[in-house]
mmCIF file of C-alpha atoms (C1' of nucleotides) in Angstrom:
data_model
loop_
_atom_site.group_PDB
_atom_site.id
_atom_site.type_symbol
_atom_site.label_atom_id
_atom_site.label_comp_id
_atom_site.label_asym_id
_atom_site.label_seq_id
_atom_site.Cartn_x
_atom_site.Cartn_y
_atom_site.Cartn_z
ATOM 1 C CA MET A 1 0.540 -0.162 -0.586
ATOM 2 C CA GLN A 2 2.916 2.391 -0.504
ATOM 3 C CA ALA A 3 3.758 4.500 -3.409
ATOM 4 C CA PRO A 4 6.552 2.668 -5.078
ATOM 5 C CA GLN A 5 8.425 5.807 -7.280
ATOM 6 C CA GLU A 6 7.694 8.141 -3.659
ATOM 7 C CA GLN A 7 10.365 10.414 -3.576
ATOM 8 C CA PRO A 8 9.801 13.658 -1.533
ATOM 9 C CA LYS A 9 13.045 15.070 -1.782
ATOM 10 C CA LYS A 10 14.486 15.529 -5.241
ATOM 11 C CA GLU A 11 17.908 17.983 -5.642
ATOM 12 C CA HIS A 12 17.515 19.066 -8.640
ATOM 13 C CA CYS A 13 20.689 21.064 -9.404
ATOM 14 C CA PRO A 14 23.977 19.363 -9.571
ATOM 15 C CA ALA A 15 25.075 21.393 -7.168
ATOM 16 C CA GLU A 16 21.847 21.178 -4.749
ATOM 17 C CA THR A 17 23.327 17.077 -4.655
ATOM 18 C CA THR A 18 26.915 18.415 -4.297
ATOM 19 C CA LEU A 19 25.742 20.825 -1.492
ATOM 20 C CA ALA A 20 23.018 17.544 -0.119
ATOM 21 C CA MET A 21 26.403 15.573 0.453
ATOM 22 C CA ILE A 22 28.898 17.676 2.495
ATOM 23 C CA SER A 23 25.975 19.943 5.230
ATOM 24 C CA GLY A 24 25.859 17.688 8.395
ATOM 25 C CA ARG A 25 26.816 19.071 11.150
ATOM 26 C CA TRP A 26 30.045 17.834 11.252
ATOM 27 C CA LYS A 27 30.340 16.651 7.940
ATOM 28 C CA LEU A 28 33.505 19.372 7.060
ATOM 29 C CA LEU A 29 35.186 18.188 9.859
ATOM 30 C CA ILE A 30 35.026 14.519 9.234
ATOM 31 C CA TRP A 31 36.271 14.462 5.815
ATOM 32 C CA ARG A 32 39.324 16.817 7.276
ATOM 33 C CA GLU A 33 40.075 14.596 9.782
ATOM 34 C CA LEU A 34 40.559 12.040 6.201
ATOM 35 C CA PHE A 35 41.734 14.145 4.043
ATOM 36 C CA SER A 36 44.854 14.664 6.971
ATOM 37 C CA GLY A 37 44.489 10.311 6.499
ATOM 38 C CA VAL A 38 43.695 6.704 7.313
ATOM 39 C CA LYS A 39 41.560 6.985 10.754
ATOM 40 C CA ARG A 40 40.203 4.553 13.420
ATOM 41 C CA PHE A 41 36.640 5.769 15.417
ATOM 42 C CA ASN A 42 37.947 6.873 18.322
ATOM 43 C CA GLU A 43 40.968 8.374 16.730
ATOM 44 C CA LEU A 44 37.639 10.299 14.915
ATOM 45 C CA GLN A 45 36.076 11.179 18.295
ATOM 46 C CA ARG A 46 38.468 11.907 19.787
ATOM 47 C CA SER A 47 39.598 14.898 17.527
ATOM 48 C CA LEU A 48 36.070 16.092 16.685
ATOM 49 C CA THR A 49 35.513 17.791 20.510
ATOM 50 C CA GLY A 50 32.352 17.209 21.530
ATOM 51 C CA ILE A 51 30.288 15.155 19.019
ATOM 52 C CA THR A 52 28.698 12.280 20.500
ATOM 53 C CA GLN A 53 28.941 8.262 18.755
ATOM 54 C CA LYS A 54 25.792 8.496 18.084
ATOM 55 C CA MET A 55 26.070 11.781 15.019
ATOM 56 C CA LEU A 56 29.351 10.028 14.403
ATOM 57 C CA THR A 57 28.060 6.927 13.189
ATOM 58 C CA GLN A 58 25.561 7.895 12.212
ATOM 59 C CA HIS A 59 27.496 10.711 9.251
ATOM 60 C CA LEU A 60 29.667 8.091 9.178
ATOM 61 C CA ARG A 61 27.185 5.876 7.161
ATOM 62 C CA GLU A 62 26.160 9.143 5.454
ATOM 63 C CA MET A 63 28.914 9.697 3.646
ATOM 64 C CA GLU A 64 29.784 5.963 3.330
ATOM 65 C CA ALA A 65 26.493 4.892 1.337
ATOM 66 C CA ASP A 66 27.123 8.209 -1.092
ATOM 67 C CA GLY A 67 30.632 7.019 -1.364
ATOM 68 C CA LEU A 68 32.398 9.575 -0.147
ATOM 69 C CA VAL A 69 34.147 7.035 2.138
ATOM 70 C CA TYR A 70 35.534 3.547 2.913
ATOM 71 C CA ARG A 71 35.017 1.349 5.681
ATOM 72 C CA LYS A 72 37.016 -1.025 6.880
ATOM 73 C CA VAL A 73 36.657 -3.483 9.113
ATOM 74 C CA TYR A 74 38.734 -5.880 10.718
ATOM 75 C CA ALA A 75 37.810 -8.962 12.382
ATOM 76 C CA GLU A 76 39.224 -9.155 15.390
ATOM 77 C CA ILE A 77 38.577 -8.627 19.215
ATOM 78 C CA PRO A 78 38.815 -6.115 19.944
ATOM 79 C CA PRO A 79 36.608 -4.557 16.725
ATOM 80 C CA LYS A 80 38.950 -2.407 14.238
ATOM 81 C CA VAL A 81 37.915 -0.736 12.454
ATOM 82 C CA GLU A 82 39.792 1.799 9.647
ATOM 83 C CA TYR A 83 37.786 5.704 7.671
ATOM 84 C CA SER A 84 39.528 6.961 4.876
ATOM 85 C CA LEU A 85 38.219 9.154 1.563
ATOM 86 C CA THR A 86 37.536 7.456 -1.286
ATOM 87 C CA GLU A 87 38.542 8.746 -5.020
ATOM 88 C CA THR A 88 35.469 10.129 -4.579
ATOM 89 C CA GLY A 89 35.280 11.954 -1.258
ATOM 90 C CA LYS A 90 39.079 13.064 -1.823
ATOM 91 C CA SER A 91 37.722 13.852 -5.109
ATOM 92 C CA LEU A 92 36.119 16.963 -2.860
ATOM 93 C CA GLN A 93 39.750 18.421 -1.942
ATOM 94 C CA PRO A 94 38.878 21.612 -4.519
ATOM 95 C CA LEU A 95 35.888 21.918 -4.236
ATOM 96 C CA ILE A 96 36.867 22.827 0.109
ATOM 97 C CA GLU A 97 38.926 24.291 0.158
ATOM 98 C CA GLN A 98 37.174 26.870 -2.594
ATOM 99 C CA MET A 99 34.981 26.982 -0.106
ATOM 100 C CA HIS A 100 37.812 27.754 2.685
ATOM 101 C CA GLU A 101 39.219 30.471 1.161
ATOM 102 C CA TRP A 102 35.857 32.268 0.039
ATOM 103 C CA GLY A 103 35.053 32.184 3.532
ATOM 104 C CA ILE A 104 38.479 33.812 4.498
ATOM 105 C CA GLU A 105 38.053 36.710 1.532
ATOM 106 C CA PHE A 106 34.064 37.127 2.826
ATOM 107 C CA THR A 107 35.853 36.916 6.083
ATOM 108 C CA VAL A 108 38.294 39.606 6.005
ATOM 109 C CA THR A 109 36.169 41.866 3.096
ATOM 110 C CA SER A 110 33.314 42.494 5.459
ATOM 111 C CA HIS A 111 33.571 41.106 8.746
ATOM 112 C CA PRO A 112 36.257 42.667 9.674
ATOM 113 C CA PRO A 113 37.501 41.409 13.468
ATOM 114 C CA GLY A 114 36.663 43.544 16.395
ATOM 115 C CA SER A 115 34.851 45.534 14.287
ATOM 116 C CA PRO A 116 31.518 46.696 14.398
ATOM 117 C CA VAL A 117 29.199 45.251 11.032
ATOM 118 C CA ILE A 118 29.357 48.509 9.008
ATOM 119 C CA THR A 119 28.621 48.818 5.717
ATOM 120 C CA VAL A 120 30.445 51.675 3.278
ATOM 121 C CA ASP A 121 28.638 52.204 0.721
ATOM 122 C CA SER A 122 31.380 53.805 -1.664
ATOM 123 C CA LYS A 123 29.123 55.830 -3.950
ATOM 124 C CA MET B 1 21.637 36.611 34.359
ATOM 125 C CA GLN B 2 22.515 35.277 30.291
ATOM 126 C CA ALA B 3 25.624 34.510 29.592
ATOM 127 C CA PRO B 4 27.136 37.979 27.435
ATOM 128 C CA GLN B 5 29.138 36.324 25.033
ATOM 129 C CA GLU B 6 27.047 33.132 24.209
ATOM 130 C CA GLN B 7 27.108 32.117 21.002
ATOM 131 C CA PRO B 8 26.245 28.238 20.828
ATOM 132 C CA LYS B 9 26.670 28.322 17.091
ATOM 133 C CA LYS B 10 30.656 29.006 16.229
ATOM 134 C CA GLU B 11 31.545 28.751 13.266
ATOM 135 C CA HIS B 12 35.357 27.165 13.267
ATOM 136 C CA CYS B 13 36.043 26.368 9.749
ATOM 137 C CA PRO B 14 36.417 29.494 6.540
ATOM 138 C CA ALA B 15 34.657 26.684 4.752
ATOM 139 C CA GLU B 16 31.356 26.146 7.466
ATOM 140 C CA THR B 17 31.421 29.555 6.986
ATOM 141 C CA THR B 18 30.459 28.856 3.263
ATOM 142 C CA LEU B 19 28.088 26.283 4.026
ATOM 143 C CA ALA B 20 26.783 28.367 6.254
ATOM 144 C CA MET B 21 25.481 30.747 3.587
ATOM 145 C CA ILE B 22 24.388 29.003 1.419
ATOM 146 C CA SER B 23 22.963 26.107 2.858
ATOM 147 C CA GLY B 24 19.368 26.150 3.503
ATOM 148 C CA ARG B 25 15.898 24.772 1.071
ATOM 149 C CA TRP B 26 15.834 27.097 -1.319
ATOM 150 C CA LYS B 27 18.831 29.188 -0.954
ATOM 151 C CA LEU B 28 20.514 28.130 -4.131
ATOM 152 C CA LEU B 29 17.905 28.698 -6.314
ATOM 153 C CA ILE B 30 16.992 31.693 -5.233
ATOM 154 C CA TRP B 31 21.068 32.628 -5.926
ATOM 155 C CA ARG B 32 20.413 30.673 -9.684
ATOM 156 C CA GLU B 33 16.879 32.975 -9.595
ATOM 157 C CA LEU B 34 19.202 36.329 -8.579
ATOM 158 C CA PHE B 35 22.167 35.357 -10.911
ATOM 159 C CA SER B 36 20.057 36.191 -14.021
ATOM 160 C CA GLY B 37 19.015 39.061 -13.103
ATOM 161 C CA VAL B 38 17.109 41.589 -11.021
ATOM 162 C CA LYS B 39 13.632 40.216 -10.003
ATOM 163 C CA ARG B 40 10.924 41.250 -8.208
ATOM 164 C CA PHE B 41 9.378 39.663 -5.090
ATOM 165 C CA ASN B 42 6.278 37.653 -7.185
ATOM 166 C CA GLU B 43 8.609 37.188 -9.845
ATOM 167 C CA LEU B 44 11.217 34.798 -7.752
ATOM 168 C CA GLN B 45 8.092 33.711 -5.872
ATOM 169 C CA ARG B 46 6.785 32.458 -9.961
ATOM 170 C CA SER B 47 10.370 31.516 -10.732
ATOM 171 C CA LEU B 48 10.437 28.622 -7.789
ATOM 172 C CA THR B 49 8.014 26.038 -8.283
ATOM 173 C CA GLY B 50 7.240 25.369 -4.743
ATOM 174 C CA ILE B 51 7.687 28.112 -2.475
ATOM 175 C CA THR B 52 5.886 29.404 0.310
ATOM 176 C CA GLN B 53 6.220 33.510 1.174
ATOM 177 C CA LYS B 54 7.191 32.768 4.350
ATOM 178 C CA MET B 55 10.203 31.406 3.014
ATOM 179 C CA LEU B 56 10.511 33.664 0.430
ATOM 180 C CA THR B 57 10.726 36.457 2.513
ATOM 181 C CA GLN B 58 12.767 34.159 5.038
ATOM 182 C CA HIS B 59 15.616 32.644 3.460
ATOM 183 C CA LEU B 60 15.652 37.145 1.672
ATOM 184 C CA ARG B 61 16.696 38.685 4.933
ATOM 185 C CA GLU B 62 19.410 35.588 5.322
ATOM 186 C CA MET B 63 21.154 36.206 2.310
ATOM 187 C CA GLU B 64 20.741 39.768 2.704
ATOM 188 C CA ALA B 65 21.956 40.352 6.411
ATOM 189 C CA ASP B 66 25.371 37.524 4.878
ATOM 190 C CA GLY B 67 25.690 41.261 3.019
ATOM 191 C CA LEU B 68 24.506 38.396 -0.848
ATOM 192 C CA VAL B 69 21.765 40.104 -1.242
ATOM 193 C CA TYR B 70 20.793 43.496 -2.048
ATOM 194 C CA ARG B 71 16.961 44.553 -1.130
ATOM 195 C CA LYS B 72 15.359 47.911 -2.785
ATOM 196 C CA VAL B 73 12.119 49.028 -2.168
ATOM 197 C CA TYR B 74 10.588 51.552 -4.029
ATOM 198 C CA ALA B 75 8.495 54.520 -2.438
ATOM 199 C CA GLU B 76 5.250 53.295 -4.143
ATOM 200 C CA ILE B 77 1.892 51.993 -4.369
ATOM 201 C CA PRO B 78 1.687 48.544 -4.795
ATOM 202 C CA PRO B 79 4.886 47.981 -3.171
ATOM 203 C CA LYS B 80 8.107 47.498 -5.235
ATOM 204 C CA VAL B 81 10.455 45.241 -4.070
ATOM 205 C CA GLU B 82 13.817 44.577 -6.419
ATOM 206 C CA TYR B 83 16.245 41.951 -4.935
ATOM 207 C CA SER B 84 19.944 41.675 -6.703
ATOM 208 C CA LEU B 85 22.785 39.589 -5.371
ATOM 209 C CA THR B 86 25.576 42.197 -4.308
ATOM 210 C CA GLU B 87 29.365 42.429 -5.434
ATOM 211 C CA THR B 88 29.542 39.343 -2.997
ATOM 212 C CA GLY B 89 26.819 37.756 -3.341
ATOM 213 C CA LYS B 90 28.524 37.366 -6.988
ATOM 214 C CA SER B 91 31.995 36.272 -6.246
ATOM 215 C CA LEU B 92 29.995 33.159 -4.824
ATOM 216 C CA GLN B 93 29.423 31.848 -9.032
ATOM 217 C CA PRO B 94 32.357 30.339 -9.027
ATOM 218 C CA LEU B 95 32.459 28.381 -6.665
ATOM 219 C CA ILE B 96 28.693 27.634 -7.235
ATOM 220 C CA GLU B 97 29.400 26.569 -10.852
ATOM 221 C CA GLN B 98 32.503 24.032 -9.274
ATOM 222 C CA MET B 99 29.289 22.809 -6.762
ATOM 223 C CA HIS B 100 27.093 21.754 -10.468
ATOM 224 C CA GLU B 101 29.745 20.271 -11.926
ATOM 225 C CA TRP B 102 31.064 18.220 -9.526
ATOM 226 C CA GLY B 103 27.522 17.264 -9.071
ATOM 227 C CA ILE B 104 27.594 15.918 -12.234
ATOM 228 C CA GLU B 105 30.539 14.153 -12.297
ATOM 229 C CA PHE B 106 29.196 12.393 -9.455
ATOM 230 C CA THR B 107 26.120 11.285 -11.121
ATOM 231 C CA VAL B 108 27.351 10.041 -13.922
ATOM 232 C CA THR B 109 30.252 8.140 -11.930
ATOM 233 C CA SER B 110 28.326 6.763 -9.332
ATOM 234 C CA HIS B 111 24.639 6.806 -10.421
ATOM 235 C CA PRO B 112 24.839 6.188 -14.303
ATOM 236 C CA PRO B 113 20.301 7.031 -15.006
ATOM 237 C CA GLY B 114 18.599 3.535 -14.526
ATOM 238 C CA SER B 115 21.725 1.299 -13.695
ATOM 239 C CA PRO B 116 21.026 -0.044 -9.638
ATOM 240 C CA VAL B 117 23.492 1.278 -7.083
ATOM 241 C CA ILE B 118 25.984 -1.575 -8.080
ATOM 242 C CA THR B 119 29.729 -0.824 -6.790
ATOM 243 C CA VAL B 120 32.255 -3.128 -8.955
ATOM 244 C CA ASP B 121 35.269 -2.808 -6.804
ATOM 245 C CA SER B 122 37.884 -4.593 -9.531
ATOM 246 C CA LYS B 123 40.670 -6.430 -7.531
ATOM 247 C "C1'" DC C 1 2.443 43.372 -3.685
ATOM 248 C "C1'" DA C 2 4.926 42.020 -0.179
ATOM 249 C "C1'" DG C 3 4.703 40.902 2.922
ATOM 250 C "C1'" DC C 4 4.584 40.130 8.964
ATOM 251 C "C1'" DA C 5 1.751 35.841 12.650
ATOM 252 C "C1'" DT C 6 0.742 32.285 13.995
ATOM 253 C "C1'" DC C 7 0.524 27.276 14.140
ATOM 254 C "C1'" DC C 8 2.414 23.096 12.678
ATOM 255 C "C1'" DA C 9 4.865 18.324 10.970
ATOM 256 C "C1'" DG C 10 9.479 15.886 10.604
ATOM 257 C "C1'" DG C 11 14.167 15.868 10.555
ATOM 258 C "C1'" DA C 12 18.696 16.911 12.850
ATOM 259 C "C1'" DC C 13 20.978 16.973 16.605
ATOM 260 C "C1'" DG C 14 22.642 15.845 21.394
ATOM 261 C "C1'" DA C 15 22.611 12.430 26.276
ATOM 262 C "C1'" DT C 16 22.267 9.113 27.664
ATOM 263 C "C1'" DA C 17 21.777 4.474 28.176
ATOM 264 C "C1'" DC C 18 23.510 -0.476 26.487
ATOM 265 C "C1'" DT C 19 26.396 -4.329 23.622
ATOM 266 C "C1'" DG C 20 28.712 -7.753 20.886
ATOM 267 C "C1'" DC D 1 36.499 -1.096 21.031
ATOM 268 C "C1'" DA D 2 32.751 0.357 17.690
ATOM 269 C "C1'" DG D 3 28.430 0.960 17.749
ATOM 270 C "C1'" DT D 4 23.131 0.671 18.582
ATOM 271 C "C1'" DA D 5 18.652 1.617 20.843
ATOM 272 C "C1'" DT D 6 16.055 5.345 23.211
ATOM 273 C "C1'" DC D 7 14.496 9.303 25.206
ATOM 274 C "C1'" DG D 8 13.940 14.351 23.848
ATOM 275 C "C1'" DT D 9 15.527 19.188 21.836
ATOM 276 C "C1'" DC D 10 15.550 22.330 19.142
ATOM 277 C "C1'" DC D 11 14.661 24.289 14.444
ATOM 278 C "C1'" DT D 12 13.340 24.338 9.569
ATOM 279 C "C1'" DG D 13 10.820 24.244 6.868
ATOM 280 C "C1'" DG D 14 5.716 24.061 5.395
ATOM 281 C "C1'" DA D 15 0.165 26.020 5.997
ATOM 282 C "C1'" DT D 16 -2.669 29.433 6.641
ATOM 283 C "C1'" DG D 17 -4.745 33.276 7.776
ATOM 284 C "C1'" DC D 18 -3.666 38.560 8.368
ATOM 285 C "C1'" DT D 19 -2.124 43.464 6.287
ATOM 286 C "C1'" DG D 20 -0.031 48.460 4.936
#
DNA sequence: CAGCATCCAGGACGATACTG
DNA sequence: CAGTATCGTCCTGGATGCTG
């Protein structure tokens, strides 16, 4: 009794697809951690101050489902799981770098530290 | 009795600042509309199928507060308001274009239309 | 025409406790 | 160690009605 083709949230524009994959409270931070190398679960949790296990797991699973992250499970006791960026995940690097630089430029030109928000509209 | 410097959501990384400014159900769509030229409120609402007045207003105000959008009010009756991108808003163009192209590439290589989700891990 | 006010549902996120 | 399960809260966004 369920609609088979139900797709309530359908991305129209490719840019929105991209946006959806990096949107999330911790995703950019997780991406950055993994970009610096392979990491274990606890390692990530220690680096990402304040993140809960639930959110770390959830975001990692989403990124894995999106094909950005590779999850390698070692059949050992105690368990050992390693996370790393896939090629697709790594391919986000130029984009995120550009976001980073735009953010810096924006902060510098629009919000100089210590200055009140004054927009000087010359002319 | 309230902490004066309370800042519950503080962006750490410049990339997150950028992300915050383009995150929102309709922001990329609004940006795209305005990128093609100056638009009036109703014009935007007609183009953005499904958006409510509330969300259009809200997103426009946020983008205005962020310095991405310029709002020009004509003191007429009936009211006339024109929205356009500021220079800062326009400067997002390369970034959004790159998001667009990454999204296309991602869709082509990871989700060929009509194909089931099969990850063929050669080797 | 271009809003604003109000109410509401769903999802994102956090806190906490438990487990193979 | 690396999770899962449950609960509660806040926030986003949608629906609707009213206004200068």
